CSV table of C-alpha atoms and ligand atoms in Angstrom, one decimal:
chain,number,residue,atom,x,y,z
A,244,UNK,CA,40.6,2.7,-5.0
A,245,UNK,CA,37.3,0.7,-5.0
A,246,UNK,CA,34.2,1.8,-6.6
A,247,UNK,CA,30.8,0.7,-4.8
A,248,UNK,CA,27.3,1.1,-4.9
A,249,UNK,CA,25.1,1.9,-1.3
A,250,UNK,CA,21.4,1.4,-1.3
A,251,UNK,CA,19.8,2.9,1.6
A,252,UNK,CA,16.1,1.7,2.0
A,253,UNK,CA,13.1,4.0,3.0
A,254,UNK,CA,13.1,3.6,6.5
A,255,UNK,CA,17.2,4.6,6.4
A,256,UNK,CA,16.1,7.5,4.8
A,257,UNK,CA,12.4,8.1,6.5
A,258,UNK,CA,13.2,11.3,8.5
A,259,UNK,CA,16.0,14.8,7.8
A,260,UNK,CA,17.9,13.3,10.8
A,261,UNK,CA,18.3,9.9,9.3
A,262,UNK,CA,19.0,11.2,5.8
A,263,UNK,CA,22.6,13.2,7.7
A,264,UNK,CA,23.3,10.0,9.6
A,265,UNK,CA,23.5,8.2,5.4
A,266,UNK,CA,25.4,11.5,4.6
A,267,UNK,CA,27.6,10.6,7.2
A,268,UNK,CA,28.4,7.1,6.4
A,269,UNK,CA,29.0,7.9,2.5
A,270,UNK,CA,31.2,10.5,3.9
A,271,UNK,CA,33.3,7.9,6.2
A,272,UNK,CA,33.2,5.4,3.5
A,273,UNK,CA,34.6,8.3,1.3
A,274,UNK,CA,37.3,9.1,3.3
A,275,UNK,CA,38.8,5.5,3.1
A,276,UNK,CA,39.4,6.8,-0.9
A,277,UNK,CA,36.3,4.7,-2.0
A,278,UNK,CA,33.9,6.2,-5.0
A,279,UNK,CA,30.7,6.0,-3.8
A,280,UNK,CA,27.4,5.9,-6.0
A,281,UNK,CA,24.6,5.7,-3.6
A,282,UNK,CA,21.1,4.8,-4.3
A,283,UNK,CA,18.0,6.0,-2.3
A,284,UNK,CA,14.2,5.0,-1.8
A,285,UNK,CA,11.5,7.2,-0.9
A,286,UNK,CA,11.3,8.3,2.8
A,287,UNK,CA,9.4,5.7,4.5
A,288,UNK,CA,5.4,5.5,3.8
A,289,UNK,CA,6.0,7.6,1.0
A,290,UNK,CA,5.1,5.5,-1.6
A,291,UNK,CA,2.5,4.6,-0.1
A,292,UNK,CA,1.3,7.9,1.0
A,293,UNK,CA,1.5,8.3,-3.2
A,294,UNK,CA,-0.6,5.3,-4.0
A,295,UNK,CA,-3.2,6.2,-2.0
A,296,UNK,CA,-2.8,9.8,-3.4
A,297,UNK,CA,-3.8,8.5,-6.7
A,298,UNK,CA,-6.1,6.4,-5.9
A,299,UNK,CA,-8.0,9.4,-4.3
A,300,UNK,CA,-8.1,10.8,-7.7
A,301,UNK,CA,-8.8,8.0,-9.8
A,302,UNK,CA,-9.7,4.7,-8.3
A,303,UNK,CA,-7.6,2.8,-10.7
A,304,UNK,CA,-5.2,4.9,-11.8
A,305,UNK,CA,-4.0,4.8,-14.7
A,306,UNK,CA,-0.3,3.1,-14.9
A,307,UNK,CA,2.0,5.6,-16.9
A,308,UNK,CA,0.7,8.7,-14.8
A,309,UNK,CA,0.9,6.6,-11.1
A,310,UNK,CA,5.0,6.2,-12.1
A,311,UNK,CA,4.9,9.9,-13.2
A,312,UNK,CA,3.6,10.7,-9.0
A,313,UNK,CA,5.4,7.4,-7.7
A,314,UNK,CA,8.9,8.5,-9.4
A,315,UNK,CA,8.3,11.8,-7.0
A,316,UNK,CA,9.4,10.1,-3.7
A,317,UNK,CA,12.9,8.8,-4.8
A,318,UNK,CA,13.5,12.4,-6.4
A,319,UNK,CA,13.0,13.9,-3.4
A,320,UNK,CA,15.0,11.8,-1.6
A,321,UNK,CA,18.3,12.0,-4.0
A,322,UNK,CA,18.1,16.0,-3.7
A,323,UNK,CA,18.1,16.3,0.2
A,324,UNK,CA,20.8,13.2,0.6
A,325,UNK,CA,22.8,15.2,-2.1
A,326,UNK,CA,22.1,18.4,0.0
A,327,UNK,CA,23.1,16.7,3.5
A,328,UNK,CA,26.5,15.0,1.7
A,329,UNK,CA,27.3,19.0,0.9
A,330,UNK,CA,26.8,20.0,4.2
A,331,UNK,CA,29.3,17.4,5.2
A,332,UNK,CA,31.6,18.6,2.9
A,333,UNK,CA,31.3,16.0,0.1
A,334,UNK,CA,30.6,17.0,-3.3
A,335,UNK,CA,27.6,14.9,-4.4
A,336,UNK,CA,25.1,15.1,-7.7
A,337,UNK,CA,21.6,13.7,-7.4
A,338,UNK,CA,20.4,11.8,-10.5
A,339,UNK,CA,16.8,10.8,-11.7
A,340,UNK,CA,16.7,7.3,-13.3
A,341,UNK,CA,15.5,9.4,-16.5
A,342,UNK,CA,18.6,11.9,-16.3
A,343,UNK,CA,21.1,8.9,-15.9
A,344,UNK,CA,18.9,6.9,-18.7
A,345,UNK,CA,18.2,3.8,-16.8
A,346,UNK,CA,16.6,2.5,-20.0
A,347,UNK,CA,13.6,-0.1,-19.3
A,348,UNK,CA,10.8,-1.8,-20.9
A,349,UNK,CA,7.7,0.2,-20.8
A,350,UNK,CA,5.6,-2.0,-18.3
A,351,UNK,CA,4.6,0.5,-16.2
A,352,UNK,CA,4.9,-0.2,-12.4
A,353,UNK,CA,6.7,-3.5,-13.0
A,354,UNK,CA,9.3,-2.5,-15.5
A,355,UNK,CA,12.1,-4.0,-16.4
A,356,UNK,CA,15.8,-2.4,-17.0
A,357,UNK,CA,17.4,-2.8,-20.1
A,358,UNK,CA,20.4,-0.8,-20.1
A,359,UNK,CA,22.3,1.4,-18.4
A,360,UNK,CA,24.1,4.2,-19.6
A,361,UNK,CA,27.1,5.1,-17.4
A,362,UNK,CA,28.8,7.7,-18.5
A,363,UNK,CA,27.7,10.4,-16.8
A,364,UNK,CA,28.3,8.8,-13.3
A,365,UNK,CA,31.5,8.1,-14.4
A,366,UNK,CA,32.4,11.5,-15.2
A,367,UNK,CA,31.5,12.5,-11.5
A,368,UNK,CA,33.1,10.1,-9.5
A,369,UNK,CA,36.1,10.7,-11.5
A,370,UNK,CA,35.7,14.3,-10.8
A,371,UNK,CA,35.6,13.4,-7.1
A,372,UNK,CA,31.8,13.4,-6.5
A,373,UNK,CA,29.2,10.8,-4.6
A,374,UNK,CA,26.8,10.1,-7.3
A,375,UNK,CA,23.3,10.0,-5.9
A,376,UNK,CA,20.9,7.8,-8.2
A,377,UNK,CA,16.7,7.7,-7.7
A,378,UNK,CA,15.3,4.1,-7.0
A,379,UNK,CA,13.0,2.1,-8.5
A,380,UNK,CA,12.7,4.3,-11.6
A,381,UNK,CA,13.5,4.5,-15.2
A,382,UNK,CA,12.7,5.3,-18.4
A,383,UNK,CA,11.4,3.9,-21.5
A,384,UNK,CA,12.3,4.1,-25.1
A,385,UNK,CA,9.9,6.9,-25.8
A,386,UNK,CA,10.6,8.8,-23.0
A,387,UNK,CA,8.3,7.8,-20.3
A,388,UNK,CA,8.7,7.5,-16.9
A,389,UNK,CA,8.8,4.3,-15.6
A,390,UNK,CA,8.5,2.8,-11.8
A,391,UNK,CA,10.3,-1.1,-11.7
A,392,UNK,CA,8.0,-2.7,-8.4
A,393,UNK,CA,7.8,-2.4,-5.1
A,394,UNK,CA,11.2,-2.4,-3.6
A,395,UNK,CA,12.7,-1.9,-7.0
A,396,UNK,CA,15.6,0.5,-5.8
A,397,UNK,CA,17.3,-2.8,-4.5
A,398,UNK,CA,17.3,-3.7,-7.8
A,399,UNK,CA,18.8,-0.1,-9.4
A,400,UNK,CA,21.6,-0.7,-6.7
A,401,UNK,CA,22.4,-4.2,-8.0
A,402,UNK,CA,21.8,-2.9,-11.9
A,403,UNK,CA,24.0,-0.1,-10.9
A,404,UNK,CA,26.9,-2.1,-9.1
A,405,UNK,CA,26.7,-4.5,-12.5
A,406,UNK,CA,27.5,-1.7,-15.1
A,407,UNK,CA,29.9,0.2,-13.6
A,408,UNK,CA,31.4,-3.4,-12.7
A,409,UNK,CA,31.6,-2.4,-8.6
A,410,UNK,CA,33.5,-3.8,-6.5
A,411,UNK,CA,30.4,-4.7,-4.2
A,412,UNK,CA,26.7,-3.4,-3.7
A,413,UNK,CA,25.9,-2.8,-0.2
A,414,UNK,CA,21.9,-3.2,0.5
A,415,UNK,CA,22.0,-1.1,3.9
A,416,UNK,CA,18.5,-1.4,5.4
A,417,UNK,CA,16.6,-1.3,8.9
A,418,UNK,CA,18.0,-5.0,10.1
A,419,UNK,CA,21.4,-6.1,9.8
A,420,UNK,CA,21.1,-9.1,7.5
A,421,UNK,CA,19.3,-11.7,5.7
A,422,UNK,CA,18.0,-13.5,8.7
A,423,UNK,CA,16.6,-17.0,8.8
A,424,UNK,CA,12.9,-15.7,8.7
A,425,UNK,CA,11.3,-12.4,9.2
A,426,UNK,CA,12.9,-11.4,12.5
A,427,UNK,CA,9.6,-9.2,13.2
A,428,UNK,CA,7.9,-12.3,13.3
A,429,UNK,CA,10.4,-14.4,15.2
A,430,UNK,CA,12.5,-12.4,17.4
A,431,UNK,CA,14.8,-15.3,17.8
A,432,UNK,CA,15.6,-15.8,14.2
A,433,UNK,CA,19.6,-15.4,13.6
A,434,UNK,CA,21.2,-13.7,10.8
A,435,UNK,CA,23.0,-15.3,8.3
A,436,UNK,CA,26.3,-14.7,7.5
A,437,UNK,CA,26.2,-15.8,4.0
A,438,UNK,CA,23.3,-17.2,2.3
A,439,UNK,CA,23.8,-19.1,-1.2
A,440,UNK,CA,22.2,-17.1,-4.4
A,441,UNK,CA,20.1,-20.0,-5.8
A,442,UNK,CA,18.6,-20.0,-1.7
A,443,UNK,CA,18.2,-15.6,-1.5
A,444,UNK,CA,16.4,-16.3,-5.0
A,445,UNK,CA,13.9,-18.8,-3.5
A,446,UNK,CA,13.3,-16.5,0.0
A,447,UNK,CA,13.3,-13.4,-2.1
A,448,UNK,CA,10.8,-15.4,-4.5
A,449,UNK,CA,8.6,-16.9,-1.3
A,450,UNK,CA,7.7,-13.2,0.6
A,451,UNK,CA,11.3,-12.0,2.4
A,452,UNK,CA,10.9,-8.5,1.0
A,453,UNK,CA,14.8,-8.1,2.4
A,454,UNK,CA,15.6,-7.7,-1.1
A,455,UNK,CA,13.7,-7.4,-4.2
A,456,UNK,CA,13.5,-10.9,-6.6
A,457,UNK,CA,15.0,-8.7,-9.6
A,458,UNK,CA,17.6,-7.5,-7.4
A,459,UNK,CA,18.8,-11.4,-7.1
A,460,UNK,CA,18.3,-12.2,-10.4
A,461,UNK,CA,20.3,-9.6,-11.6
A,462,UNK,CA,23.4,-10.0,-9.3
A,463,UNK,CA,23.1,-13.6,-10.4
A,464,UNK,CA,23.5,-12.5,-13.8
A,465,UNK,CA,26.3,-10.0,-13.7
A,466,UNK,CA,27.9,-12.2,-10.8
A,467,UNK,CA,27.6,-8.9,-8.5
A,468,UNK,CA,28.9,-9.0,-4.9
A,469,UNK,CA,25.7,-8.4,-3.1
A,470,UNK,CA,25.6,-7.8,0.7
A,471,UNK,CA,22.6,-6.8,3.4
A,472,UNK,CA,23.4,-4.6,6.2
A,473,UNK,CA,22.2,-2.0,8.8
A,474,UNK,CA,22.2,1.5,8.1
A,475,UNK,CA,21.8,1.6,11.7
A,476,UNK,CA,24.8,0.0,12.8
A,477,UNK,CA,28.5,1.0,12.5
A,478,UNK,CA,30.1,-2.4,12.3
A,479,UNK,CA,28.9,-5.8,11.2
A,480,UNK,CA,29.5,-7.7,8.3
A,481,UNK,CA,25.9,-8.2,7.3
A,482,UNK,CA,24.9,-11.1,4.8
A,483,UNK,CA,26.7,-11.6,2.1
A,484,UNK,CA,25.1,-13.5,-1.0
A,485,UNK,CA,27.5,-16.5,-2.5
A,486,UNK,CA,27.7,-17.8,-5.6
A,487,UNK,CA,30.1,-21.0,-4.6
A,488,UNK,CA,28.5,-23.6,-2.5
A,489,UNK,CA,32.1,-23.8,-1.2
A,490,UNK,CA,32.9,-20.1,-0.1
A,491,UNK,CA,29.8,-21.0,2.5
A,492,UNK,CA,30.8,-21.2,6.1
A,493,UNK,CA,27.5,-22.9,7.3
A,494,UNK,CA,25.8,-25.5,5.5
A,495,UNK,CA,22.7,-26.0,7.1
A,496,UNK,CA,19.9,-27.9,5.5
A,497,UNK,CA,17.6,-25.1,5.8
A,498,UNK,CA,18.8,-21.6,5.1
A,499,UNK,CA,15.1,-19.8,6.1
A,500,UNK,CA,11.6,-19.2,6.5
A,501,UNK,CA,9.7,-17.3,4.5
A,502,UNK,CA,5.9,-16.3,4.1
A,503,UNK,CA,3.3,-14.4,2.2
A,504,UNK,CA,-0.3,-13.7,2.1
A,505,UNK,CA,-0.4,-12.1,-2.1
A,506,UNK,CA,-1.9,-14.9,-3.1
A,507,UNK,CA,-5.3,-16.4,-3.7
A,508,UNK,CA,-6.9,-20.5,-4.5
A,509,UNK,CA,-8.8,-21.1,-6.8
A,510,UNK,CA,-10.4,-24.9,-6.4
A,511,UNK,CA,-12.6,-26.3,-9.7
A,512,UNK,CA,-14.6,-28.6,-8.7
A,513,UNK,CA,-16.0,-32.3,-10.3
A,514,UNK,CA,-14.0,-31.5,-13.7
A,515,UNK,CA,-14.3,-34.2,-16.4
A,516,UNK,CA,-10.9,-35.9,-16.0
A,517,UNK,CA,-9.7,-35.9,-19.7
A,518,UNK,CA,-6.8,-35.0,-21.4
A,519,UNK,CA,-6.5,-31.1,-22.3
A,520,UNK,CA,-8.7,-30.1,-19.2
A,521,UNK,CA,-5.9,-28.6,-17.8
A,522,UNK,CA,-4.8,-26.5,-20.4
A,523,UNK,CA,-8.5,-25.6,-21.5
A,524,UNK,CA,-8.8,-23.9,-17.5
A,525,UNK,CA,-5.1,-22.5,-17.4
A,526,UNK,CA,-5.0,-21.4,-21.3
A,527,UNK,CA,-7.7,-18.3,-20.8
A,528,UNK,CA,-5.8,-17.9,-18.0
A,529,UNK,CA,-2.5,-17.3,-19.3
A,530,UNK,CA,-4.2,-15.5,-21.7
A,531,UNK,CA,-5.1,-12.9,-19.8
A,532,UNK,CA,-1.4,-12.2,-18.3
A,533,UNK,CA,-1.9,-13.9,-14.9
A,534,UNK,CA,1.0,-16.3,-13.4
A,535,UNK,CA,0.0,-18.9,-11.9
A,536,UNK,CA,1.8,-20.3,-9.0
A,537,UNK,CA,1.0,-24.1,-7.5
A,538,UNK,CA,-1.2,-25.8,-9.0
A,539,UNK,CA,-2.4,-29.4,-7.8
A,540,UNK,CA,-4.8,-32.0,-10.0
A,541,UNK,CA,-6.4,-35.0,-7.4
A,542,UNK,CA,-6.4,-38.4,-8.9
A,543,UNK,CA,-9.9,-38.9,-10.9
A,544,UNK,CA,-12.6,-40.9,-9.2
A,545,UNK,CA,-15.9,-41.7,-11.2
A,546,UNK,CA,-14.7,-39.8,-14.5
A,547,UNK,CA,-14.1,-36.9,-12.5
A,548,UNK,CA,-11.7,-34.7,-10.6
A,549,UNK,CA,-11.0,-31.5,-8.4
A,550,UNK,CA,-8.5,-29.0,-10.1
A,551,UNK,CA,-6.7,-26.2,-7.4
A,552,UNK,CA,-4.5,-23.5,-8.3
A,553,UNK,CA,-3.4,-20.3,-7.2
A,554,UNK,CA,-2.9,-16.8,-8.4
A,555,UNK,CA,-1.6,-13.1,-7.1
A,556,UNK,CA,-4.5,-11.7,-4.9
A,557,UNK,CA,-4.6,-8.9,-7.8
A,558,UNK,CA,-5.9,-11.1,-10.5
A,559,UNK,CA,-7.5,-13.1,-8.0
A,560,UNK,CA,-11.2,-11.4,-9.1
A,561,UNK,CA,-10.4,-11.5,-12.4
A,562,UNK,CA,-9.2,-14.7,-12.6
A,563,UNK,CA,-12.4,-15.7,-11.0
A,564,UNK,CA,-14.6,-13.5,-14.1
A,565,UNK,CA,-12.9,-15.3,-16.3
A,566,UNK,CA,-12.9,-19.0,-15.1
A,567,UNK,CA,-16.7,-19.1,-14.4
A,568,UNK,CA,-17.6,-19.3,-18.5
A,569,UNK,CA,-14.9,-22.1,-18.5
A,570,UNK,CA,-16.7,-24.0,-16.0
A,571,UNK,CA,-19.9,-24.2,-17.4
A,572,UNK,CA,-18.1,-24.9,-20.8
A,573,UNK,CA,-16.8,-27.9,-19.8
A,574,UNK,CA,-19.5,-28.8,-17.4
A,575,UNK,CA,-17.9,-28.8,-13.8
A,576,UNK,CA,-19.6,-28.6,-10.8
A,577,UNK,CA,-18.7,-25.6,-9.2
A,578,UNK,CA,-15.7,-23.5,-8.0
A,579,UNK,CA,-14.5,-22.7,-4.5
A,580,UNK,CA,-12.1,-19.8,-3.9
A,581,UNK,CA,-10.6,-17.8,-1.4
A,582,UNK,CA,-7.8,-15.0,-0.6
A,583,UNK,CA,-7.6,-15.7,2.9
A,584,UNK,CA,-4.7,-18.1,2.5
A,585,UNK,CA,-0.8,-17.4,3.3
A,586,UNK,CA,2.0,-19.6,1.9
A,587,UNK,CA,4.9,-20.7,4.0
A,588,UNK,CA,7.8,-21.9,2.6
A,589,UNK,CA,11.4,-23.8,3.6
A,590,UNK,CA,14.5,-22.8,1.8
A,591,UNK,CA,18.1,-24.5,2.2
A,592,UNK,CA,20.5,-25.8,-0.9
A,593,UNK,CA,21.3,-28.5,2.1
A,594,UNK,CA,17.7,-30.0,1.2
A,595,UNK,CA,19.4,-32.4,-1.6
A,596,UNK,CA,21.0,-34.6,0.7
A,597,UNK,CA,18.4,-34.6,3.7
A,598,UNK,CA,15.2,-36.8,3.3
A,599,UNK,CA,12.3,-36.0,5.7
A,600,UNK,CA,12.2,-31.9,5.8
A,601,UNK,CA,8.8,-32.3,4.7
A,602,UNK,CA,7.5,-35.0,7.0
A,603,UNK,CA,8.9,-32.9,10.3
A,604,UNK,CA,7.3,-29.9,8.9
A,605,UNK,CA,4.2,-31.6,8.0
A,606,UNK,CA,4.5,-33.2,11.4
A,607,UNK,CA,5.1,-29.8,13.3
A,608,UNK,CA,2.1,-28.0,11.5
A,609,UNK,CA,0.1,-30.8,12.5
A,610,UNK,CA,0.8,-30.8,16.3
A,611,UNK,CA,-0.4,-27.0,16.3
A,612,UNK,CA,-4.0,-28.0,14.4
A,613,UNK,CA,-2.5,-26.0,11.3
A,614,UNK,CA,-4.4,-27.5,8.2
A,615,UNK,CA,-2.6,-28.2,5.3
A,616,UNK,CA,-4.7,-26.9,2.2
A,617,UNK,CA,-1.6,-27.7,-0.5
A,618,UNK,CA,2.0,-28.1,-1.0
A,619,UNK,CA,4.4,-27.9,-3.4
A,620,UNK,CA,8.2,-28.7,-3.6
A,621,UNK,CA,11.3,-28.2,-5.5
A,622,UNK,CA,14.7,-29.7,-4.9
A,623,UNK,CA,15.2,-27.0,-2.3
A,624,UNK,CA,12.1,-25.5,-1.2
A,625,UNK,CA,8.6,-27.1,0.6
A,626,UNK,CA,6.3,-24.7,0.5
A,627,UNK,CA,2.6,-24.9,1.9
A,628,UNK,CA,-0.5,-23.3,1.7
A,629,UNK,CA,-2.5,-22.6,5.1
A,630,UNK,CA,-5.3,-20.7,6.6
A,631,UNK,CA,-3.6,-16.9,6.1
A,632,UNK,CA,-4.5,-16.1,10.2
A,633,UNK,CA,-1.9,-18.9,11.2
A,634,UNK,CA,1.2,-17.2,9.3
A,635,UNK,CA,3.2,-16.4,12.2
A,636,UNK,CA,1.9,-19.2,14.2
A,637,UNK,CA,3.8,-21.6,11.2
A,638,UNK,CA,6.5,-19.9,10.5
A,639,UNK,CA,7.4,-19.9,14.4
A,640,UNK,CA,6.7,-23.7,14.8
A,641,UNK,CA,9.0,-24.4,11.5
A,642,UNK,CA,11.4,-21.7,12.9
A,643,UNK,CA,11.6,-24.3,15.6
A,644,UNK,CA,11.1,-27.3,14.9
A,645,UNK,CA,14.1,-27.1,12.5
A,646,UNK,CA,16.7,-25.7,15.6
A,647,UNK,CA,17.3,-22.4,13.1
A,648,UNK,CA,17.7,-20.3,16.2
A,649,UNK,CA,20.8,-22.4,17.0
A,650,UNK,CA,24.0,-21.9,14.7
A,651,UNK,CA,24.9,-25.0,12.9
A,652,UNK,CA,27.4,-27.1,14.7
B,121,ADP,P1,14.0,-1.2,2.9
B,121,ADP,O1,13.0,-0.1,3.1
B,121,ADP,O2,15.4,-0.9,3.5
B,121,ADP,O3,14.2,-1.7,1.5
B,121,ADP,P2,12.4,-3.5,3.5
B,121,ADP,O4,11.3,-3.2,4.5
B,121,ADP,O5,12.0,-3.5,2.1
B,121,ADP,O6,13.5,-2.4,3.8
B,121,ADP,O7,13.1,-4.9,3.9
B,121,ADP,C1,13.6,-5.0,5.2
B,121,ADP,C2,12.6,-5.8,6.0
B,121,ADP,O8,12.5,-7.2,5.4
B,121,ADP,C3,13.0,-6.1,7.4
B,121,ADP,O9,12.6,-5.0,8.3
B,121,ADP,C4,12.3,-7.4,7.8
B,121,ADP,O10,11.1,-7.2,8.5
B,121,ADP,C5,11.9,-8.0,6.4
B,121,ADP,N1,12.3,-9.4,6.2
B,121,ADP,C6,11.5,-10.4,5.8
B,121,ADP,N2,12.2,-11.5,5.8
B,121,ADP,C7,13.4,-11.2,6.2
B,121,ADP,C8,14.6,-12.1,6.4
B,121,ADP,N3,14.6,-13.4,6.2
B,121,ADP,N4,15.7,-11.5,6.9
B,121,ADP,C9,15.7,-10.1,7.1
B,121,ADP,N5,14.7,-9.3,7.0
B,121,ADP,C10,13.5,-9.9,6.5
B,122,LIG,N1,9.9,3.3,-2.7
B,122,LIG,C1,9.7,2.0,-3.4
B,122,LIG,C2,8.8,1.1,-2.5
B,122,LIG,O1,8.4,1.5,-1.5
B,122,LIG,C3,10.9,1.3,-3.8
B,122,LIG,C4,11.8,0.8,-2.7
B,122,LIG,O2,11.7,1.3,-1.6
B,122,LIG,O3,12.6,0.0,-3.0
B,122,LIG,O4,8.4,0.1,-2.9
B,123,MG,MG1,12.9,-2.9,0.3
C-alpha cells in the first residue's frame, strides 16, 4: 500500500462540478488500495476576489487579519471536496492548516513552515479515510493564522508528502506538465517529461508559476518525488522532477523559458566611482527588507559611473523614497527608474557544456528590434531584462530560435 499526497490547484477545484470530478479521481486512486491525503486551493479567483475584499476595507490591510480572510478560501474548499468524497462513498476528513498544526514562522502572507505535526492524519488514513488538508495556510507559534504566498498550497503538498515520507506528491493542475515555457504564451511549447530539480528551481525562481519556488526547495530538501499533471486528464505521466542528472531521458541544453514582469530598475546615475559606493546604495536598501535581484555597475569614466539594479515592483516605490537621500548624500547626478520592464530568462543544466546560448539569444532578440536593457547569467540560466510590452514577443523568438518545440534527437 502506497501513501501519497494530491494537490489540486484552484482552477481543478473552481466550480461544484469540478470539485466531484477531484472526488472522483481520489476515489479511483483509492480503490487501487492507495492512502490518499489530498491538498486543495481556493476555487479559482477566490483569493483574489479576497484581496480585493480587503482592500475595499482597508487600503493596505493589515497582514495578520488579510491571512485571517485569505485562509477562508482553502477552508471552504477542503469541506465541499470532503463533502463530494462522501457522496462517492469515501470516507474523507477536511483539515485547516491550524487543526493539523502546520507550524510556521509568523511572516504573515509569506510564511514559512517549520514543522509538521502528523499525527492526526495518520490516525485517519489508518482508519481508512482521505485526509483533506487546506493550502497555503498555517499557523504560528502563538496561534495565529498564517497564509505562506501565492501558490503556497503547492508547497503544503510537497511539506505534506515530506513528513509523512510519501511515496510521491502529485501537483494536478490545469496543463498536463512542466512545459518548456508558458504554453499560454507559446502554444507550441512541448512538455517535459522530466525536468532536473536544480533547472524547476531556476524556472520556478524566473516567473513559471507551475509550481511554487518553496514547493521546489522543499522537495529538494526532503528528496520528495514531485510530479505535475492534469486534473483534467485521465492518463499521462506528467513531469516528473529528477534529482539524478542520469535518471534524465532528454538532455537538452535548454530545459525552458520563463518570464516575469514583478520587477522594477532602478538606474543611479554619474556615481563617484569609489570603493564602498556600492554598499553605501544597497546597505539602506537591505536595510529596509528589500531583495535585490541583478544588479549591474558600468566601468568608470571621468571618476564616475552609472549603478542599475532591480527590485520586486512592491518595494519598487519604496525603494525609490529611500534611495533619493542616498543620492544626494553621495553627490550623484540623478536616478532613472521604471516598472515597465519584464525579465526573460533561459534555463537548461545542458548550459555547462554549450558555449554561445547567450550570443544566439542576444542574436535572436536583436533581429526582432528587442532592446537589451541588462543581463545576467549563472552557470545555467541567461536571463535579460527588456521593455515589459515585448514579453511574449521574446519568449516566442527564444522559444524558437533554440528548436524547443522539437524533442531532442
Ligand atoms: P494551479 O491553480 O493549479 O496552482 P497555476 O495557475 O498556479 O495553477 O499554475 C499553472 C499555470 O502555470 C499554467 O496554466 C500555465 O499557464 C502556467 N505556466 C507558466 N509556465 C509554465 C511552464 N513552463 N509549464 C507549464 N505551465 C506553466
Ligand atoms: N489560493 C492561493 C493562491 O491563489 C494558494 C494557491 O492556489 O496555491 O495563491
Ligand atoms: Mg499554483
Amino acid at each position: 500500500m502506497a501513501l501519497i499526497v494530491q494537490k489540486y490547484g484552484g482552477t481543478s477545484v473552481g466550480s461544484p462540478e469540478r470539485i466531484k470530478n477531484v472526488a472522483r479521481r481520489i476515489a479511483h486512486w483509492r480503490a487501487r488500495g492507495d492512502q490518499v491525503v489530498v491538498v486543495v486551493s481556493a476555487m479559482a479567483g477566490e483569493t483574489n476576489r479576497l484581496i480585493a475584499l480587503a482592500k475595499e476595507v482597508q487600503a493596505n490591510p493589515d497582514p495578520r487579519e488579510l491571512d485571517v480572510v485569505l485562509s477562508t478560501g482553502e477552508q471552504v474548499t477542503i469541506a465541499l471536496l470532503s463533502m463530494a468524497l462522501a457522496e462517492q462513498g469515501v470516507p474523507a476528513r477536511s483539515y485547516t492548516g491550524a487543526q493539523v498544526r502546520i507550524l510556521t514562522d509568523s511572516a504573515h502572507t509569506r510564511a514559512r513552515i517549520l514543522a509538521i505535526d502528523e499525527q492526526n492524519l495518520r490516525r485517519d488514513l489508518d482508519a481508512g479515510s482521505v485526509v483533506v488538508v487546506a493550502g497555503f495556510q498555517g499557523v504560528d507559534e502563538a496561534g495565529n493564522i498564517t497564509t505562506l504566498g501565492r501558490g503556497g498550497s503547492d508547497t503544503t503538498g510537497v511539506a505534506l508528502a515530506a513528513a509523512l515520507k510519501a511515496q510521491e506528491c502529485q501537483i494536478y493542475t490545469d496543463v498536463d506538465g512542466v512545459y518548456t515555457a508558458d504554453p499560454r504564451i507559446v502554444p507550441e511549447a512541448r512538455r517535459l517529461k522530466t525536468v532536473t530539480f536544480e533547472e524547476m528551481l531556476e524556472l520556478a525562481s524566473l516567473g513559471s508559476k507551475v509550481l511554487q519556488i518553496r514547493s521546489v526547495e522543499f522537495a529538494g530538501k526532503y528528496r520528495v518525488r514531485l510530479r505535475v499533471l492534469s486534473s483534467f486528464e485521465d492518463e499521462g505521466e506528467g513531469t516528473l522532477i529528477t534529482f539524478e542528472e542520469d535518471e534524465n531521458m532528454e538532455q537538452p541544453v535548454i530545459a525552458g523559458i520563463a518570464s516575469n514582469r514583478d520587477e522594477a530598475k532602478i538606474t543611479i546615475l554619474g556615481v563617484p566611482d569609489r570603493p564602498g559606493i556600492a554598499y553605501q546604495i544597497l546597505g539602506p536598501i537591505g536595510d529596509a527588507n528589500i531583495d535585490v535581484d541583478m544588479i549591474v555597475q558600468n566601468v568608470g569614466h571621468d571618476g564616475l559611473t552609472d549603478f542599475s539594479f532591480t527590485v520586486n515592483r512592491n518595494d519598487y516605490a519604496k525603494a525609490l523614497e529611500i534611495l533619493e537621500p542616498v543620492r544626494v548624500h553621495i553627490k550623484a547626478r540623478d536616478i532613472l527608474s521604471g516598472d515597465k520592464i519584464a525579465k526573460v530568462s533561459m534555463v537548461g543544466v545542458g548550459m555547462r557544456s554549450h558555449a554561445g546560448i547567450a550570443s544566439t539569444a542576444f542574436r535572436a532578440l536583436a533581429e526582432e528590434g528587442i532592446n537589451i536593457q541588462m543581463i545576467s547569467t549563472s552557470e545555467i540560466k541567461v536571463s535579460v531584462v527588456i521593455d515589459e510590452k515585448y514579453t511574449e514577443l521574446a519568449v516566442r523568438v527564444l522559444h524558437k530560435v533554440f528548436n524547443l518545440d522539437q524533442a531532442p534527437a
